């Protein structure tokens, strides 16, 4: 069965610090990979996605993620965080070519950025 | 203004009562989904529907029921058999079909508290 692991449950950073959130998945086949963000009181929204091609993908608000196939990882990065990045971040996986459009989510990482 | 609406935003019920959560979309999407979000557990799929009058169980369907009588509507009933119903419930929708993944779009969620 597919699963997604996010090892950082809570992260506290000061503004301008660099961010890296870990995401590892377990699935033997080809996958589509996603990072979602949930700002306080707002909808879950897509931050970035990887389907194929360049393993370094850029998303909204200066975020990027790198797919490392050999490590089954899709870590999220941002060089300099802002207070407005305070949110919960979810990594998700979709098994490509599967019979369904299902997403498997990680447990989430709560990021608090201190001004 | 296209999107997904969920009502109400907050819902309180007494233990032993069934409760129905509403989800409506005007994106003309064929597929709809219900997720449950708990702190530290991420999002877990309850039910999904690929087409009107058809739906499938997700990973945690016990104690829940759904119907899909109209394309734009996918109500979720939390029954008294659900042992731990207090949670945040998210509805999503997507296009369906083809060999590639169809992006899911999420509603604002309903926070259910069972007293």
mmCIF file of C-alpha atoms in Angstrom:
data_model
loop_
_atom_site.group_PDB
_atom_site.id
_atom_site.type_symbol
_atom_site.label_atom_id
_atom_site.label_comp_id
_atom_site.label_asym_id
_atom_site.label_seq_id
_atom_site.Cartn_x
_atom_site.Cartn_y
_atom_site.Cartn_z
ATOM 1 C CA UNK A 1 0.000 0.000 0.000
ATOM 2 C CA UNK A 2 1.091 3.529 -0.661
ATOM 3 C CA UNK A 3 2.049 5.764 2.239
ATOM 4 C CA UNK A 4 3.535 9.197 2.739
ATOM 5 C CA UNK A 5 5.754 10.227 5.641
ATOM 6 C CA UNK A 6 6.354 13.744 6.841
ATOM 7 C CA UNK A 7 8.858 13.561 9.634
ATOM 8 C CA UNK A 8 8.617 17.160 10.815
ATOM 9 C CA UNK A 9 5.341 17.583 12.677
ATOM 10 C CA UNK A 10 5.998 21.049 14.042
ATOM 11 C CA UNK A 11 8.581 23.535 12.790
ATOM 12 C CA UNK A 12 9.260 26.941 14.282
ATOM 13 C CA UNK A 13 11.427 29.398 12.367
ATOM 14 C CA UNK A 14 12.305 33.045 12.520
ATOM 15 C CA UNK A 15 11.627 35.260 9.530
ATOM 16 C CA UNK A 16 14.323 35.066 6.835
ATOM 17 C CA UNK A 17 15.379 31.587 7.919
ATOM 18 C CA UNK A 18 15.559 28.860 5.291
ATOM 19 C CA UNK A 19 12.963 26.098 5.242
ATOM 20 C CA UNK A 20 13.140 22.467 4.270
ATOM 21 C CA UNK A 21 10.264 20.090 4.977
ATOM 22 C CA UNK A 22 10.823 16.413 4.415
ATOM 23 C CA UNK A 23 8.492 14.105 2.496
ATOM 24 C CA UNK A 24 9.087 10.439 1.709
ATOM 25 C CA UNK A 25 6.702 8.060 0.040
ATOM 26 C CA UNK A 26 6.499 4.335 -0.365
ATOM 27 C CA UNK A 27 5.273 3.039 -3.694
ATOM 28 C CA UNK A 28 7.066 0.939 -6.260
ATOM 29 C CA UNK A 29 5.557 2.486 -9.349
ATOM 30 C CA UNK A 30 5.538 5.897 -10.946
ATOM 31 C CA UNK A 31 3.945 8.683 -8.960
ATOM 32 C CA UNK A 32 2.663 12.206 -9.207
ATOM 33 C CA UNK A 33 3.749 14.318 -6.232
ATOM 34 C CA UNK A 34 2.180 17.347 -4.603
ATOM 35 C CA UNK A 35 2.574 19.846 -1.811
ATOM 36 C CA UNK A 36 -0.562 21.476 -0.459
ATOM 37 C CA UNK A 37 -0.781 24.356 1.994
ATOM 38 C CA UNK A 38 -3.541 25.253 4.416
ATOM 39 C CA UNK A 39 -3.303 28.791 5.765
ATOM 40 C CA UNK A 40 -5.254 29.518 8.961
ATOM 41 C CA UNK A 41 -8.953 29.688 8.111
ATOM 42 C CA UNK A 42 -8.433 29.130 4.396
ATOM 43 C CA UNK A 43 -9.017 26.386 1.824
ATOM 44 C CA UNK A 44 -6.440 23.711 1.196
ATOM 45 C CA UNK A 45 -4.601 24.903 -1.884
ATOM 46 C CA UNK A 46 -2.004 23.462 -4.221
ATOM 47 C CA UNK A 47 1.498 24.823 -3.672
ATOM 48 C CA UNK A 48 3.298 22.858 -6.379
ATOM 49 C CA UNK A 49 3.266 19.546 -8.217
ATOM 50 C CA UNK A 50 5.589 17.163 -10.010
ATOM 51 C CA UNK A 51 4.451 14.889 -12.813
ATOM 52 C CA UNK A 52 7.562 14.392 -14.940
ATOM 53 C CA UNK A 53 10.567 16.208 -16.380
ATOM 54 C CA UNK A 54 12.836 18.515 -14.381
ATOM 55 C CA UNK A 55 12.891 17.093 -10.836
ATOM 56 C CA UNK A 56 13.204 20.598 -9.376
ATOM 57 C CA UNK A 57 9.788 22.208 -9.503
ATOM 58 C CA UNK A 58 8.860 25.728 -8.558
ATOM 59 C CA UNK A 59 5.559 26.695 -7.045
ATOM 60 C CA UNK A 60 3.786 29.748 -5.790
ATOM 61 C CA UNK A 61 5.176 32.186 -3.222
ATOM 62 C CA UNK A 62 8.819 31.245 -3.768
ATOM 63 C CA UNK A 63 8.486 27.594 -2.805
ATOM 64 C CA UNK A 64 10.258 24.816 -4.637
ATOM 65 C CA UNK A 65 10.548 21.059 -4.253
ATOM 66 C CA UNK A 66 12.995 18.474 -5.515
ATOM 67 C CA UNK A 67 12.035 14.953 -6.521
ATOM 68 C CA UNK A 68 14.805 12.457 -5.792
ATOM 69 C CA UNK A 69 13.633 9.157 -7.193
ATOM 70 C CA UNK A 70 16.374 7.073 -5.591
ATOM 71 C CA UNK A 71 15.388 8.358 -2.170
ATOM 72 C CA UNK A 72 11.608 8.317 -2.765
ATOM 73 C CA UNK A 73 11.636 11.902 -1.539
ATOM 74 C CA UNK A 74 9.988 15.185 -2.472
ATOM 75 C CA UNK A 75 11.239 17.770 -0.019
ATOM 76 C CA UNK A 76 9.836 21.280 0.067
ATOM 77 C CA UNK A 77 12.175 24.266 0.327
ATOM 78 C CA UNK A 78 12.084 28.015 0.610
ATOM 79 C CA UNK A 79 15.261 30.080 0.997
ATOM 80 C CA UNK A 80 13.752 32.778 3.213
ATOM 81 C CA UNK A 81 10.441 32.361 5.032
ATOM 82 C CA UNK A 82 8.025 35.129 5.943
ATOM 83 C CA UNK A 83 5.533 35.426 8.768
ATOM 84 C CA UNK A 84 2.777 34.915 6.164
ATOM 85 C CA UNK A 85 4.120 31.388 5.472
ATOM 86 C CA UNK A 86 2.716 30.255 8.809
ATOM 87 C CA UNK A 87 0.452 27.384 7.802
ATOM 88 C CA UNK A 88 0.110 23.618 7.688
ATOM 89 C CA UNK A 89 1.843 21.876 4.800
ATOM 90 C CA UNK A 90 0.837 18.508 3.369
ATOM 91 C CA UNK A 91 2.726 16.269 0.991
ATOM 92 C CA UNK A 92 0.582 13.993 -1.200
ATOM 93 C CA UNK A 93 1.087 11.206 -3.717
ATOM 94 C CA UNK A 94 -0.982 9.877 -6.585
ATOM 95 C CA UNK A 95 -0.106 6.549 -8.199
ATOM 96 C CA UNK A 96 0.227 7.320 -11.884
ATOM 97 C CA UNK A 97 -1.848 5.219 -14.213
ATOM 98 C CA UNK A 98 -3.974 3.859 -11.424
ATOM 99 C CA UNK A 99 -7.641 3.142 -11.769
ATOM 100 C CA UNK A 100 -8.575 6.001 -9.484
ATOM 101 C CA UNK A 101 -7.645 9.628 -8.995
ATOM 102 C CA UNK A 102 -6.826 9.032 -5.326
ATOM 103 C CA UNK A 103 -4.439 11.150 -3.321
ATOM 104 C CA UNK A 104 -2.581 9.773 -0.318
ATOM 105 C CA UNK A 105 -1.644 12.507 2.127
ATOM 106 C CA UNK A 106 1.096 12.754 4.700
ATOM 107 C CA UNK A 107 0.308 13.713 8.274
ATOM 108 C CA UNK A 108 1.186 17.360 7.735
ATOM 109 C CA UNK A 109 3.767 19.786 9.086
ATOM 110 C CA UNK A 110 2.680 22.789 11.079
ATOM 111 C CA UNK A 111 5.015 25.706 10.359
ATOM 112 C CA UNK A 112 5.090 28.717 12.638
ATOM 113 C CA UNK A 113 7.192 31.673 11.525
ATOM 114 C CA UNK A 114 8.066 34.153 14.224
ATOM 115 C CA UNK A 115 8.402 37.806 13.202
ATOM 116 C CA UNK B 1 -17.729 32.440 -9.343
ATOM 117 C CA UNK B 2 -16.785 28.764 -9.613
ATOM 118 C CA UNK B 3 -15.925 26.688 -6.627
ATOM 119 C CA UNK B 4 -16.907 24.269 -3.914
ATOM 120 C CA UNK B 5 -19.152 25.211 -1.040
ATOM 121 C CA UNK B 6 -19.564 23.321 2.186
ATOM 122 C CA UNK B 7 -22.133 24.166 4.781
ATOM 123 C CA UNK B 8 -22.259 24.814 7.579
ATOM 124 C CA UNK B 9 -18.770 25.905 8.608
ATOM 125 C CA UNK B 10 -19.277 24.687 12.177
ATOM 126 C CA UNK B 11 -21.688 21.971 13.256
ATOM 127 C CA UNK B 12 -22.507 20.662 16.694
ATOM 128 C CA UNK B 13 -24.444 17.484 17.364
ATOM 129 C CA UNK B 14 -25.275 15.300 20.304
ATOM 130 C CA UNK B 15 -23.795 11.840 20.523
ATOM 131 C CA UNK B 16 -26.006 9.215 18.871
ATOM 132 C CA UNK B 17 -27.462 11.542 16.243
ATOM 133 C CA UNK B 18 -26.859 11.222 12.528
ATOM 134 C CA UNK B 19 -25.711 14.395 10.799
ATOM 135 C CA UNK B 20 -25.424 15.282 7.111
ATOM 136 C CA UNK B 21 -22.712 17.558 5.742
ATOM 137 C CA UNK B 22 -23.372 19.403 2.516
ATOM 138 C CA UNK B 23 -20.996 19.741 -0.435
ATOM 139 C CA UNK B 24 -21.883 21.513 -3.660
ATOM 140 C CA UNK B 25 -19.680 22.289 -6.652
ATOM 141 C CA UNK B 26 -20.293 24.363 -9.777
ATOM 142 C CA UNK B 27 -17.088 23.377 -11.549
ATOM 143 C CA UNK B 28 -18.878 20.790 -13.699
ATOM 144 C CA UNK B 29 -16.610 18.110 -12.266
ATOM 145 C CA UNK B 30 -17.568 14.470 -12.571
ATOM 146 C CA UNK B 31 -15.678 13.283 -9.488
ATOM 147 C CA UNK B 32 -16.176 14.282 -5.863
ATOM 148 C CA UNK B 33 -14.434 13.228 -2.669
ATOM 149 C CA UNK B 34 -14.805 13.399 1.093
ATOM 150 C CA UNK B 35 -11.794 13.579 3.392
ATOM 151 C CA UNK B 36 -11.487 13.675 7.134
ATOM 152 C CA UNK B 37 -8.719 15.755 8.712
ATOM 153 C CA UNK B 38 -7.514 15.113 12.251
ATOM 154 C CA UNK B 39 -4.552 16.775 14.004
ATOM 155 C CA UNK B 40 -1.381 14.835 13.334
ATOM 156 C CA UNK B 41 -3.075 12.442 10.884
ATOM 157 C CA UNK B 42 -3.364 14.460 7.714
ATOM 158 C CA UNK B 43 -6.268 13.905 5.335
ATOM 159 C CA UNK B 44 -7.837 10.493 4.963
ATOM 160 C CA UNK B 45 -10.256 9.527 2.203
ATOM 161 C CA UNK B 46 -13.742 8.542 3.359
ATOM 162 C CA UNK B 47 -15.695 8.096 0.101
ATOM 163 C CA UNK B 48 -15.377 9.173 -3.485
ATOM 164 C CA UNK B 49 -17.654 9.263 -6.486
ATOM 165 C CA UNK B 50 -16.547 9.167 -10.089
ATOM 166 C CA UNK B 51 -19.957 9.720 -11.597
ATOM 167 C CA UNK B 52 -23.564 10.324 -10.642
ATOM 168 C CA UNK B 53 -25.271 7.402 -8.899
ATOM 169 C CA UNK B 54 -21.956 5.678 -8.215
ATOM 170 C CA UNK B 55 -19.527 5.887 -5.295
ATOM 171 C CA UNK B 56 -16.769 3.863 -3.673
ATOM 172 C CA UNK B 57 -15.437 3.478 -0.160
ATOM 173 C CA UNK B 58 -12.186 5.143 0.689
ATOM 174 C CA UNK B 59 -9.803 4.182 3.452
ATOM 175 C CA UNK B 60 -12.034 5.009 6.440
ATOM 176 C CA UNK B 61 -15.639 4.549 5.279
ATOM 177 C CA UNK B 62 -16.986 2.806 8.389
ATOM 178 C CA UNK B 63 -19.686 4.859 10.091
ATOM 179 C CA UNK B 64 -20.258 7.114 7.074
ATOM 180 C CA UNK B 65 -22.639 7.073 4.122
ATOM 181 C CA UNK B 66 -22.936 9.152 0.953
ATOM 182 C CA UNK B 67 -25.218 9.671 -2.008
ATOM 183 C CA UNK B 68 -24.629 11.132 -5.449
ATOM 184 C CA UNK B 69 -27.988 11.879 -7.014
ATOM 185 C CA UNK B 70 -26.818 15.023 -8.785
ATOM 186 C CA UNK B 71 -23.522 15.867 -10.429
ATOM 187 C CA UNK B 72 -23.028 18.998 -8.355
ATOM 188 C CA UNK B 73 -23.875 17.530 -4.953
ATOM 189 C CA UNK B 74 -22.206 14.879 -2.751
ATOM 190 C CA UNK B 75 -23.619 14.935 0.813
ATOM 191 C CA UNK B 76 -21.912 12.984 3.573
ATOM 192 C CA UNK B 77 -23.842 11.492 6.489
ATOM 193 C CA UNK B 78 -21.959 10.834 9.685
ATOM 194 C CA UNK B 79 -23.923 8.098 11.399
ATOM 195 C CA UNK B 80 -24.128 7.170 15.056
ATOM 196 C CA UNK B 81 -21.950 4.145 14.207
ATOM 197 C CA UNK B 82 -18.936 6.391 13.672
ATOM 198 C CA UNK B 83 -17.002 5.994 16.912
ATOM 199 C CA UNK B 84 -15.051 9.229 16.796
ATOM 200 C CA UNK B 85 -16.927 11.674 14.570
ATOM 201 C CA UNK B 86 -15.480 14.955 15.851
ATOM 202 C CA UNK B 87 -13.182 16.166 13.067
ATOM 203 C CA UNK B 88 -12.722 18.600 10.203
ATOM 204 C CA UNK B 89 -14.354 17.350 7.005
ATOM 205 C CA UNK B 90 -13.156 18.433 3.572
ATOM 206 C CA UNK B 91 -14.922 17.947 0.278
ATOM 207 C CA UNK B 92 -13.086 18.011 -3.053
ATOM 208 C CA UNK B 93 -13.903 17.637 -6.724
ATOM 209 C CA UNK B 94 -12.039 16.958 -9.939
ATOM 210 C CA UNK B 95 -12.500 16.111 -13.552
ATOM 211 C CA UNK B 96 -12.493 12.411 -14.271
ATOM 212 C CA UNK B 97 -11.157 10.246 -17.040
ATOM 213 C CA UNK B 98 -8.117 10.036 -19.256
ATOM 214 C CA UNK B 99 -4.768 8.533 -18.430
ATOM 215 C CA UNK B 100 -3.420 11.477 -16.486
ATOM 216 C CA UNK B 101 -4.158 12.755 -13.006
ATOM 217 C CA UNK B 102 -6.979 15.271 -12.648
ATOM 218 C CA UNK B 103 -6.309 17.961 -10.051
ATOM 219 C CA UNK B 104 -8.538 17.956 -6.996
ATOM 220 C CA UNK B 105 -9.958 21.241 -5.744
ATOM 221 C CA UNK B 106 -10.978 21.574 -2.118
ATOM 222 C CA UNK B 107 -13.828 23.231 -0.302
ATOM 223 C CA UNK B 108 -13.500 25.304 2.888
ATOM 224 C CA UNK B 109 -14.433 22.423 5.175
ATOM 225 C CA UNK B 110 -16.943 21.761 7.946
ATOM 226 C CA UNK B 111 -15.814 21.362 11.533
ATOM 227 C CA UNK B 112 -18.068 18.830 13.241
ATOM 228 C CA UNK B 113 -18.132 18.573 17.011
ATOM 229 C CA UNK B 114 -20.105 15.816 18.663
ATOM 230 C CA UNK B 115 -20.921 16.519 22.287
#
